[in-house]
Structures are given as C-alpha cells and as structure tokens.
PDB file of C-alpha atoms in Angstrom:
ATOM      1  CA  UNK A 133      -2.984   8.100 -24.826  1.00 90.00           C
ATOM      2  CA  UNK A 134       0.712   6.739 -24.604  1.00 96.00           C
ATOM      3  CA  UNK A 135       1.297   3.473 -22.619  1.00 94.00           C
ATOM      4  CA  UNK A 136       3.148   5.548 -20.156  1.00 96.00           C
ATOM      5  CA  UNK A 137       0.172   7.922 -19.706  1.00 97.00           C
ATOM      6  CA  UNK A 138      -2.164   5.047 -19.138  1.00 98.00           C
ATOM      7  CA  UNK A 139       0.030   3.530 -16.378  1.00 98.00           C
ATOM      8  CA  UNK A 140       0.465   6.883 -14.598  1.00 98.00           C
ATOM      9  CA  UNK A 141      -3.412   7.230 -14.803  1.00 98.00           C
ATOM     10  CA  UNK A 142      -3.843   3.859 -13.504  1.00 98.00           C
ATOM     11  CA  UNK A 143      -1.453   4.455 -10.556  1.00 98.00           C
ATOM     12  CA  UNK A 144      -2.804   7.659  -9.842  1.00 98.00           C
ATOM     13  CA  UNK A 145      -6.412   6.346  -9.754  1.00 98.00           C
ATOM     14  CA  UNK A 146      -5.649   3.195  -8.069  1.00 98.00           C
ATOM     15  CA  UNK A 147      -3.586   4.699  -5.221  1.00 98.00           C
ATOM     16  CA  UNK A 148      -6.382   7.110  -4.652  1.00 98.00           C
ATOM     17  CA  UNK A 149      -9.032   4.564  -4.338  1.00 98.00           C
ATOM     18  CA  UNK A 150      -6.770   2.483  -1.988  1.00 98.00           C
ATOM     19  CA  UNK A 151      -6.345   5.657   0.255  1.00 98.00           C
ATOM     20  CA  UNK A 152     -10.107   6.197  -0.003  1.00 98.00           C
ATOM     21  CA  UNK A 153     -10.591   2.570   1.181  1.00 98.00           C
ATOM     22  CA  UNK A 154      -8.064   2.843   4.197  1.00 98.00           C
ATOM     23  CA  UNK A 155      -9.118   6.281   5.513  1.00 98.00           C
ATOM     24  CA  UNK A 156     -12.987   6.179   4.650  1.00 98.00           C
ATOM     25  CA  UNK A 157     -13.276   2.718   6.008  1.00 98.00           C
ATOM     26  CA  UNK A 158     -11.456   3.872   9.044  1.00 98.00           C
ATOM     27  CA  UNK A 159     -13.829   6.830   9.585  1.00 98.00           C
ATOM     28  CA  UNK A 160     -17.064   4.823   9.050  1.00 98.00           C
ATOM     29  CA  UNK A 161     -15.525   2.067  11.425  1.00 97.00           C
ATOM     30  CA  UNK A 162     -14.916   4.664  14.231  1.00 97.00           C
ATOM     31  CA  UNK A 163     -18.648   5.989  13.731  1.00 97.00           C
ATOM     32  CA  UNK A 164     -20.275   2.614  13.489  1.00 96.00           C
ATOM     33  CA  UNK A 165     -18.356   0.751  16.213  1.00 96.00           C
ATOM     34  CA  UNK A 166     -17.356   3.819  18.422  1.00 95.00           C
ATOM     35  CA  UNK A 167     -16.577   1.952  21.692  1.00 94.00           C
ATOM     36  CA  UNK A 168     -14.878  -1.167  20.035  1.00 97.00           C
ATOM     37  CA  UNK A 169     -11.289  -0.679  18.617  1.00 96.00           C
ATOM     38  CA  UNK A 170     -10.857  -4.184  17.724  1.00 96.00           C
ATOM     39  CA  UNK A 171     -14.049  -4.094  15.703  1.00 97.00           C
ATOM     40  CA  UNK A 172     -12.960  -0.799  14.090  1.00 97.00           C
ATOM     41  CA  UNK A 173      -9.538  -2.496  12.929  1.00 97.00           C
ATOM     42  CA  UNK A 174     -11.682  -5.493  11.763  1.00 97.00           C
ATOM     43  CA  UNK A 175     -13.733  -3.383   9.517  1.00 97.00           C
ATOM     44  CA  UNK A 176     -10.737  -1.215   8.388  1.00 98.00           C
ATOM     45  CA  UNK A 177      -8.780  -4.356   7.483  1.00 98.00           C
ATOM     46  CA  UNK A 178     -11.443  -6.302   5.673  1.00 98.00           C
ATOM     47  CA  UNK A 179     -12.358  -3.289   3.294  1.00 98.00           C
ATOM     48  CA  UNK A 180      -8.676  -2.492   2.553  1.00 98.00           C
ATOM     49  CA  UNK A 181      -8.075  -6.024   1.572  1.00 98.00           C
ATOM     50  CA  UNK A 182     -11.236  -6.395  -0.467  1.00 98.00           C
ATOM     51  CA  UNK A 183     -10.462  -3.050  -2.173  1.00 98.00           C
ATOM     52  CA  UNK A 184      -6.898  -4.113  -3.123  1.00 98.00           C
ATOM     53  CA  UNK A 185      -8.220  -7.410  -4.669  1.00 98.00           C
ATOM     54  CA  UNK A 186     -10.629  -5.410  -6.736  1.00 98.00           C
ATOM     55  CA  UNK A 187      -8.416  -2.708  -7.812  1.00 98.00           C
ATOM     56  CA  UNK A 188      -5.517  -5.053  -8.719  1.00 98.00           C
ATOM     57  CA  UNK A 189      -7.711  -7.260 -10.783  1.00 98.00           C
ATOM     58  CA  UNK A 190      -9.231  -4.076 -12.636  1.00 98.00           C
ATOM     59  CA  UNK A 191      -5.949  -2.518 -13.151  1.00 98.00           C
ATOM     60  CA  UNK A 192      -3.305  -4.992 -13.316  1.00 96.00           C
ATOM     61  CA  UNK A 193      -3.539  -5.238 -17.291  1.00 95.00           C
ATOM     62  CA  UNK A 194      -2.187  -1.682 -17.058  1.00 97.00           C
ATOM     63  CA  UNK A 195      -0.369  -1.005 -13.983  1.00 97.00           C
ATOM     64  CA  UNK A 196      -1.094  -1.922 -10.377  1.00 97.00           C
ATOM     65  CA  UNK A 197       1.415  -1.234  -8.006  1.00 98.00           C
ATOM     66  CA  UNK A 198      -0.071   1.480  -6.097  1.00 98.00           C
ATOM     67  CA  UNK A 199       2.991   1.671  -4.002  1.00 98.00           C
ATOM     68  CA  UNK A 200       6.485   3.232  -4.361  1.00 98.00           C
ATOM     69  CA  UNK A 201       8.375   0.419  -2.764  1.00 98.00           C
ATOM     70  CA  UNK A 202       6.746  -2.050  -5.136  1.00 98.00           C
ATOM     71  CA  UNK A 203       7.670   0.179  -8.288  1.00 98.00           C
ATOM     72  CA  UNK A 204      11.251   0.548  -7.163  1.00 98.00           C
ATOM     73  CA  UNK A 205      11.653  -3.254  -6.769  1.00 97.00           C
ATOM     74  CA  UNK A 206      10.322  -3.445 -10.324  1.00 97.00           C
ATOM     75  CA  UNK A 207      12.910  -0.963 -11.290  1.00 97.00           C
ATOM     76  CA  UNK A 208      15.676  -2.760  -9.875  1.00 96.00           C
ATOM     77  CA  UNK A 209      14.394  -6.015 -11.415  1.00 94.00           C
ATOM     78  CA  UNK A 210      14.547  -4.265 -14.792  1.00 94.00           C
ATOM     79  CA  UNK A 211      10.725  -4.478 -15.127  1.00 94.00           C
ATOM     80  CA  UNK A 212      10.615  -0.482 -15.586  1.00 96.00           C
ATOM     81  CA  UNK A 213      12.872   2.252 -16.919  1.00 97.00           C
ATOM     82  CA  UNK A 214      13.892   5.006 -14.588  1.00 97.00           C
ATOM     83  CA  UNK A 215      11.853   7.471 -16.377  1.00 97.00           C
ATOM     84  CA  UNK A 216       8.709   5.152 -16.008  1.00 97.00           C
ATOM     85  CA  UNK A 217       9.364   4.343 -12.356  1.00 98.00           C
ATOM     86  CA  UNK A 218       9.769   8.293 -11.408  1.00 98.00           C
ATOM     87  CA  UNK A 219       6.477   8.947 -13.246  1.00 98.00           C
ATOM     88  CA  UNK A 220       4.466   6.235 -11.544  1.00 98.00           C
ATOM     89  CA  UNK A 221       5.826   7.005  -7.966  1.00 98.00           C
ATOM     90  CA  UNK A 222       4.704  10.835  -8.714  1.00 98.00           C
ATOM     91  CA  UNK A 223       1.472   9.631  -9.814  1.00 98.00           C
ATOM     92  CA  UNK A 224       1.095   7.225  -6.661  1.00 98.00           C
ATOM     93  CA  UNK A 225       1.815   9.979  -4.282  1.00 98.00           C
ATOM     94  CA  UNK A 226      -0.457  12.434  -6.074  1.00 98.00           C
ATOM     95  CA  UNK A 227      -3.163  10.054  -6.139  1.00 98.00           C
ATOM     96  CA  UNK A 228      -2.985   9.291  -2.472  1.00 98.00           C
ATOM     97  CA  UNK A 229      -3.255  12.999  -1.725  1.00 98.00           C
ATOM     98  CA  UNK A 230      -6.365  13.255  -4.024  1.00 98.00           C
ATOM     99  CA  UNK A 231      -7.889  10.254  -2.412  1.00 98.00           C
ATOM    100  CA  UNK A 232      -7.232  11.310   1.292  1.00 98.00           C
ATOM    101  CA  UNK A 233      -9.175  14.758   0.618  1.00 98.00           C
ATOM    102  CA  UNK A 234     -12.049  12.823  -1.224  1.00 98.00           C
ATOM    103  CA  UNK A 235     -12.192  10.400   1.897  1.00 98.00           C
ATOM    104  CA  UNK A 236     -12.369  13.435   4.321  1.00 98.00           C
ATOM    105  CA  UNK A 237     -15.103  15.163   2.066  1.00 98.00           C
ATOM    106  CA  UNK A 238     -17.256  12.156   1.614  1.00 98.00           C
ATOM    107  CA  UNK A 239     -17.843  12.089   5.551  1.00 98.00           C
ATOM    108  CA  UNK A 240     -18.392  15.620   5.911  1.00 98.00           C
ATOM    109  CA  UNK A 241     -14.821  16.522   7.320  1.00 98.00           C
ATOM    110  CA  UNK A 242     -12.463  19.426   6.333  1.00 98.00           C
ATOM    111  CA  UNK A 243     -10.809  18.502   3.216  1.00 98.00           C
ATOM    112  CA  UNK A 244      -7.386  18.286   5.052  1.00 98.00           C
ATOM    113  CA  UNK A 245      -6.627  17.747   8.712  1.00 98.00           C
ATOM    114  CA  UNK A 246      -3.343  17.228   9.973  1.00 98.00           C
ATOM    115  CA  UNK A 247      -3.276  13.731  11.783  1.00 98.00           C
ATOM    116  CA  UNK A 248      -2.187  13.838  15.499  1.00 98.00           C
ATOM    117  CA  UNK A 249      -1.928  10.011  16.076  1.00 97.00           C
ATOM    118  CA  UNK A 250       1.593   9.264  17.188  1.00 97.00           C
ATOM    119  CA  UNK A 251       3.060   6.111  15.686  1.00 98.00           C
ATOM    120  CA  UNK A 252       6.460   5.820  16.748  1.00 97.00           C
ATOM    121  CA  UNK A 253       8.802   3.175  18.711  1.00 97.00           C
ATOM    122  CA  UNK A 254      10.991   0.273  17.825  1.00 97.00           C
ATOM    123  CA  UNK A 255       8.302  -2.380  17.687  1.00 97.00           C
ATOM    124  CA  UNK A 256       6.218  -0.265  15.298  1.00 98.00           C
ATOM    125  CA  UNK A 257       9.222   0.212  12.903  1.00 98.00           C
ATOM    126  CA  UNK A 258      10.029  -3.354  13.143  1.00 98.00           C
ATOM    127  CA  UNK A 259       6.452  -4.141  12.180  1.00 98.00           C
ATOM    128  CA  UNK A 260       6.565  -1.783   9.130  1.00 98.00           C
ATOM    129  CA  UNK A 261       9.738  -3.607   8.056  1.00 98.00           C
ATOM    130  CA  UNK A 262       8.244  -6.873   8.337  1.00 98.00           C
ATOM    131  CA  UNK A 263       4.832  -5.823   6.599  1.00 98.00           C
ATOM    132  CA  UNK A 264       6.576  -4.426   3.615  1.00 98.00           C
ATOM    133  CA  UNK A 265       9.172  -7.240   3.535  1.00 98.00           C
ATOM    134  CA  UNK A 266       6.161  -9.614   3.431  1.00 98.00           C
ATOM    135  CA  UNK A 267       4.367  -7.567   0.818  1.00 98.00           C
ATOM    136  CA  UNK A 268       7.255  -7.573  -1.603  1.00 98.00           C
ATOM    137  CA  UNK A 269       7.673 -11.368  -0.948  1.00 97.00           C
ATOM    138  CA  UNK A 270       4.089 -12.130  -1.771  1.00 97.00           C
ATOM    139  CA  UNK A 271       3.793  -9.997  -4.973  1.00 98.00           C
ATOM    140  CA  UNK A 272       7.172 -10.977  -6.481  1.00 96.00           C
ATOM    141  CA  UNK A 273       7.124 -14.501  -5.498  1.00 95.00           C
ATOM    142  CA  UNK A 274       3.906 -14.736  -7.140  1.00 95.00           C
ATOM    143  CA  UNK A 275       5.098 -12.923 -10.370  1.00 94.00           C
ATOM    144  CA  UNK A 276       8.410 -14.721 -10.670  1.00 92.00           C
ATOM    145  CA  UNK A 277       6.784 -18.049 -10.097  1.00 91.00           C
ATOM    146  CA  UNK A 278       4.857 -17.372 -13.178  1.00 92.00           C
ATOM    147  CA  UNK A 279       1.500 -16.866 -11.291  1.00 94.00           C
ATOM    148  CA  UNK A 280       0.496 -13.304 -12.022  1.00 95.00           C
ATOM    149  CA  UNK A 281      -3.300 -14.172 -11.792  1.00 96.00           C
ATOM    150  CA  UNK A 282      -2.853 -14.895  -8.111  1.00 97.00           C
ATOM    151  CA  UNK A 283      -1.373 -11.394  -7.080  1.00 97.00           C
ATOM    152  CA  UNK A 284      -4.583  -9.685  -6.585  1.00 98.00           C
ATOM    153  CA  UNK A 285      -5.856 -12.354  -4.087  1.00 98.00           C
ATOM    154  CA  UNK A 286      -2.413 -12.902  -2.482  1.00 98.00           C
ATOM    155  CA  UNK A 287      -2.062  -9.190  -1.878  1.00 98.00           C
ATOM    156  CA  UNK A 288      -5.458  -8.619  -0.641  1.00 98.00           C
ATOM    157  CA  UNK A 289      -5.143 -11.757   1.692  1.00 98.00           C
ATOM    158  CA  UNK A 290      -1.938 -10.663   3.090  1.00 98.00           C
ATOM    159  CA  UNK A 291      -2.577  -7.065   3.679  1.00 98.00           C
ATOM    160  CA  UNK A 292      -5.938  -7.907   5.741  1.00 98.00           C
ATOM    161  CA  UNK A 293      -3.778 -10.422   7.891  1.00 98.00           C
ATOM    162  CA  UNK A 294      -0.811  -8.096   8.283  1.00 98.00           C
ATOM    163  CA  UNK A 295      -3.122  -5.416   9.788  1.00 98.00           C
ATOM    164  CA  UNK A 296      -3.344  -7.969  12.678  1.00 98.00           C
ATOM    165  CA  UNK A 297      -0.064  -9.702  13.041  1.00 97.00           C
ATOM    166  CA  UNK A 298       2.097  -6.544  12.741  1.00 98.00           C
ATOM    167  CA  UNK A 299       2.291  -4.021  15.489  1.00 97.00           C
ATOM    168  CA  UNK A 300       2.136  -1.159  12.984  1.00 97.00           C
ATOM    169  CA  UNK A 301      -1.113  -2.459  11.326  1.00 96.00           C
ATOM    170  CA  UNK A 302       0.754  -2.682   8.199  1.00 96.00           C
ATOM    171  CA  UNK A 303       0.911   0.541   6.479  1.00 98.00           C
ATOM    172  CA  UNK A 304       3.648  -0.808   3.982  1.00 98.00           C
ATOM    173  CA  UNK A 305       3.190   1.865   1.576  1.00 98.00           C
ATOM    174  CA  UNK A 306       5.031   5.319   1.588  1.00 98.00           C
ATOM    175  CA  UNK A 307       2.539   6.847  -0.731  1.00 98.00           C
ATOM    176  CA  UNK A 308      -0.391   5.974   1.625  1.00 98.00           C
ATOM    177  CA  UNK A 309       1.737   6.854   4.597  1.00 98.00           C
ATOM    178  CA  UNK A 310       2.256  10.426   3.294  1.00 98.00           C
ATOM    179  CA  UNK A 311      -1.706  10.634   2.322  1.00 98.00           C
ATOM    180  CA  UNK A 312      -2.560   9.439   6.004  1.00 98.00           C
ATOM    181  CA  UNK A 313      -0.770  12.544   7.521  1.00 98.00           C
ATOM    182  CA  UNK A 314      -3.610  14.569   6.144  1.00 98.00           C
ATOM    183  CA  UNK A 315      -6.744  12.893   7.903  1.00 98.00           C
ATOM    184  CA  UNK A 316      -6.935  13.158  11.630  1.00 98.00           C
ATOM    185  CA  UNK A 317      -9.042  10.281  11.858  1.00 97.00           C
ATOM    186  CA  UNK A 318      -8.670   6.621  12.838  1.00 97.00           C
ATOM    187  CA  UNK A 319      -6.110   5.779  10.117  1.00 97.00           C
ATOM    188  CA  UNK A 320      -4.034   8.912  10.482  1.00 98.00           C
ATOM    189  CA  UNK A 321      -0.445   9.264  11.327  1.00 98.00           C
ATOM    190  CA  UNK A 322       1.226  12.555  12.653  1.00 98.00           C
ATOM    191  CA  UNK A 323       3.756  14.019  10.280  1.00 98.00           C
ATOM    192  CA  UNK A 324       6.500  13.546  12.789  1.00 98.00           C
ATOM    193  CA  UNK A 325       5.989   9.745  12.801  1.00 98.00           C
ATOM    194  CA  UNK A 326       5.870   9.249   9.000  1.00 98.00           C
ATOM    195  CA  UNK A 327       9.534   9.413   8.100  1.00 98.00           C
ATOM    196  CA  UNK A 328      10.719   6.416  10.318  1.00 98.00           C
ATOM    197  CA  UNK A 329       7.672   4.604   8.961  1.00 98.00           C
ATOM    198  CA  UNK A 330       8.830   5.358   5.224  1.00 98.00           C
ATOM    199  CA  UNK A 331      12.350   4.720   6.084  1.00 98.00           C
ATOM    200  CA  UNK A 332      11.546   1.029   7.634  1.00 98.00           C
ATOM    201  CA  UNK A 333       9.089   0.466   4.658  1.00 98.00           C
ATOM    202  CA  UNK A 334      12.084   1.110   2.313  1.00 98.00           C
ATOM    203  CA  UNK A 335      14.276  -1.212   4.288  1.00 98.00           C
ATOM    204  CA  UNK A 336      11.734  -3.945   4.482  1.00 98.00           C
ATOM    205  CA  UNK A 337      11.505  -3.576   0.662  1.00 98.00           C
ATOM    206  CA  UNK A 338      15.049  -4.010   0.045  1.00 98.00           C
ATOM    207  CA  UNK A 339      15.313  -7.059   2.288  1.00 98.00           C
ATOM    208  CA  UNK A 340      12.205  -8.446   0.519  1.00 97.00           C
ATOM    209  CA  UNK A 341      13.906  -7.752  -2.772  1.00 97.00           C
ATOM    210  CA  UNK A 342      17.241  -9.427  -1.712  1.00 97.00           C
ATOM    211  CA  UNK A 343      15.118 -12.526  -0.520  1.00 96.00           C
ATOM    212  CA  UNK A 344      13.450 -12.725  -3.875  1.00 95.00           C
ATOM    213  CA  UNK A 345      16.638 -12.594  -5.795  1.00 93.00           C
ATOM    214  CA  UNK A 346      17.937 -15.635  -3.587  1.00 94.00           C
ATOM    215  CA  UNK A 347      14.564 -17.516  -4.021  1.00 91.00           C
ATOM    216  CA  UNK A 348      13.689 -16.699  -7.609  1.00 89.00           C
ATOM    217  CA  UNK A 349      16.988 -15.681  -9.499  1.00 86.00           C
ATOM    218  CA  UNK A 350      15.132 -15.526 -12.841  1.00 78.00           C
ATOM    219  CA  UNK A 351      11.310 -15.310 -13.671  1.00 75.00           C
ATOM    220  CA  UNK A 352       9.737 -19.034 -14.037  1.00 66.00           C
ATOM    221  CA  UNK A 353       8.591 -19.654 -17.670  1.00 51.00           C
ATOM    222  CA  UNK A 354       6.843 -22.774 -16.395  1.00 43.00           C
ATOM    223  CA  UNK A 355       4.465 -22.307 -13.601  1.00 43.00           C
ATOM    224  CA  UNK A 356       4.332 -26.201 -13.120  1.00 39.00           C
TER     225      UNK A 356
END
C-alpha cells in the first residue's frame, strides 16, 4: 500500500473510532445515568479524552489528525500537499459516518437517525470557536516546540477539559459534527445547527493558526 493509502486508512479508521467513542459513550451514559446530565457529560468526556490518547498514540506514526481543521492547518503550514489534504479530509468525513452507524448499531438503535437536538446561539458558536482555537494551539504548539510525543496526552486532556469549560461541549471537529447529525442520541446535533458549528470551528482554527505563526514562526529543532 502506498504512503497516501496508509494515511487515508489511518484517518478513516481513527475518525470512525473517535465518533464511536463520542456517540457510543453518550448513549451508554444516558442509559447508565438517566437522571443525571452532569454525570452523563462526565462519562462522555472521559471516554472521549481517553480514546483520543489511545488513537493518537497508535496512529500518529502514520497519520492522526482525525479532524479536517487540523488537516487544513497542516496544509497551510506546508506539512501536506493539497492532494493529500483533500484525500485525508474525505477519509475523515467518511470514517465519521461509518463510526456513527456502528455506534448506533452497537446499542440496538437504527443505523441512522436524524438528530433533533438543537444547538444554536451566540454563546454556543463562541464556544466552538474557542474550543477549536485551543485545540489547534495545543496540537501545533506541541509539534512546533519539538515535542510530538506529548501530542496524544495534550489533546486528550484538552478535549476532556473543553467539554466542561466551553458552552458547546467542544465538538471542535467538522467531521465529527457531520457524523453526529445521524444519531438522535445524547451526542447528536440537528442538521440545522451543524453549519454554524462547522463555520465557527473553521474560524477558530484559522485564528489558532495565526496565533501559532506568531508564537512559533518556525518548528523548533531543539526541544530544550
């Protein structure tokens, strides 16, 4: 298999498992703790953060963005060609769709159900911009400081925390946002709410990129 093929496979598989973690743990949490939304969110956030750490550790040697915003920033920084970036984004979206279907099926639900949870309003949109800005800062701040081995733990910890300190519960990922439209469960987002979430994620990612270029004009060759 070519390097691009391996990267496409890694991104698709990783994003599928990420969506399974988000949606599946949301379903499990709502069943295990039906009367405590705070506990449901805690369970959902811990599982998502742990899954991110594991998936990045396993797939980072090949490709482990699992997020179109991260891939676009990699492209703008010259880490990827346009052809590779497009292929990886397509794989991430396709992987997310596979992941949400599998998550629904694992819990004896219809393979696809259109989410009805409305997530709209200025506060939530600001939350998504902040969440994605922070995610880009954490990933590329670590990478450009010469500490790639810390990315998995930084991302897992950040996303777990951002579930709680952002009003939107930190989707911070267009591929995951698209997938979550197809599960009318705890983690779902109705299709009418998704476009603004994705737009503010892209905005947050762009601001994060600009900040990284200021703080780290060039990758560090000496982590010390």
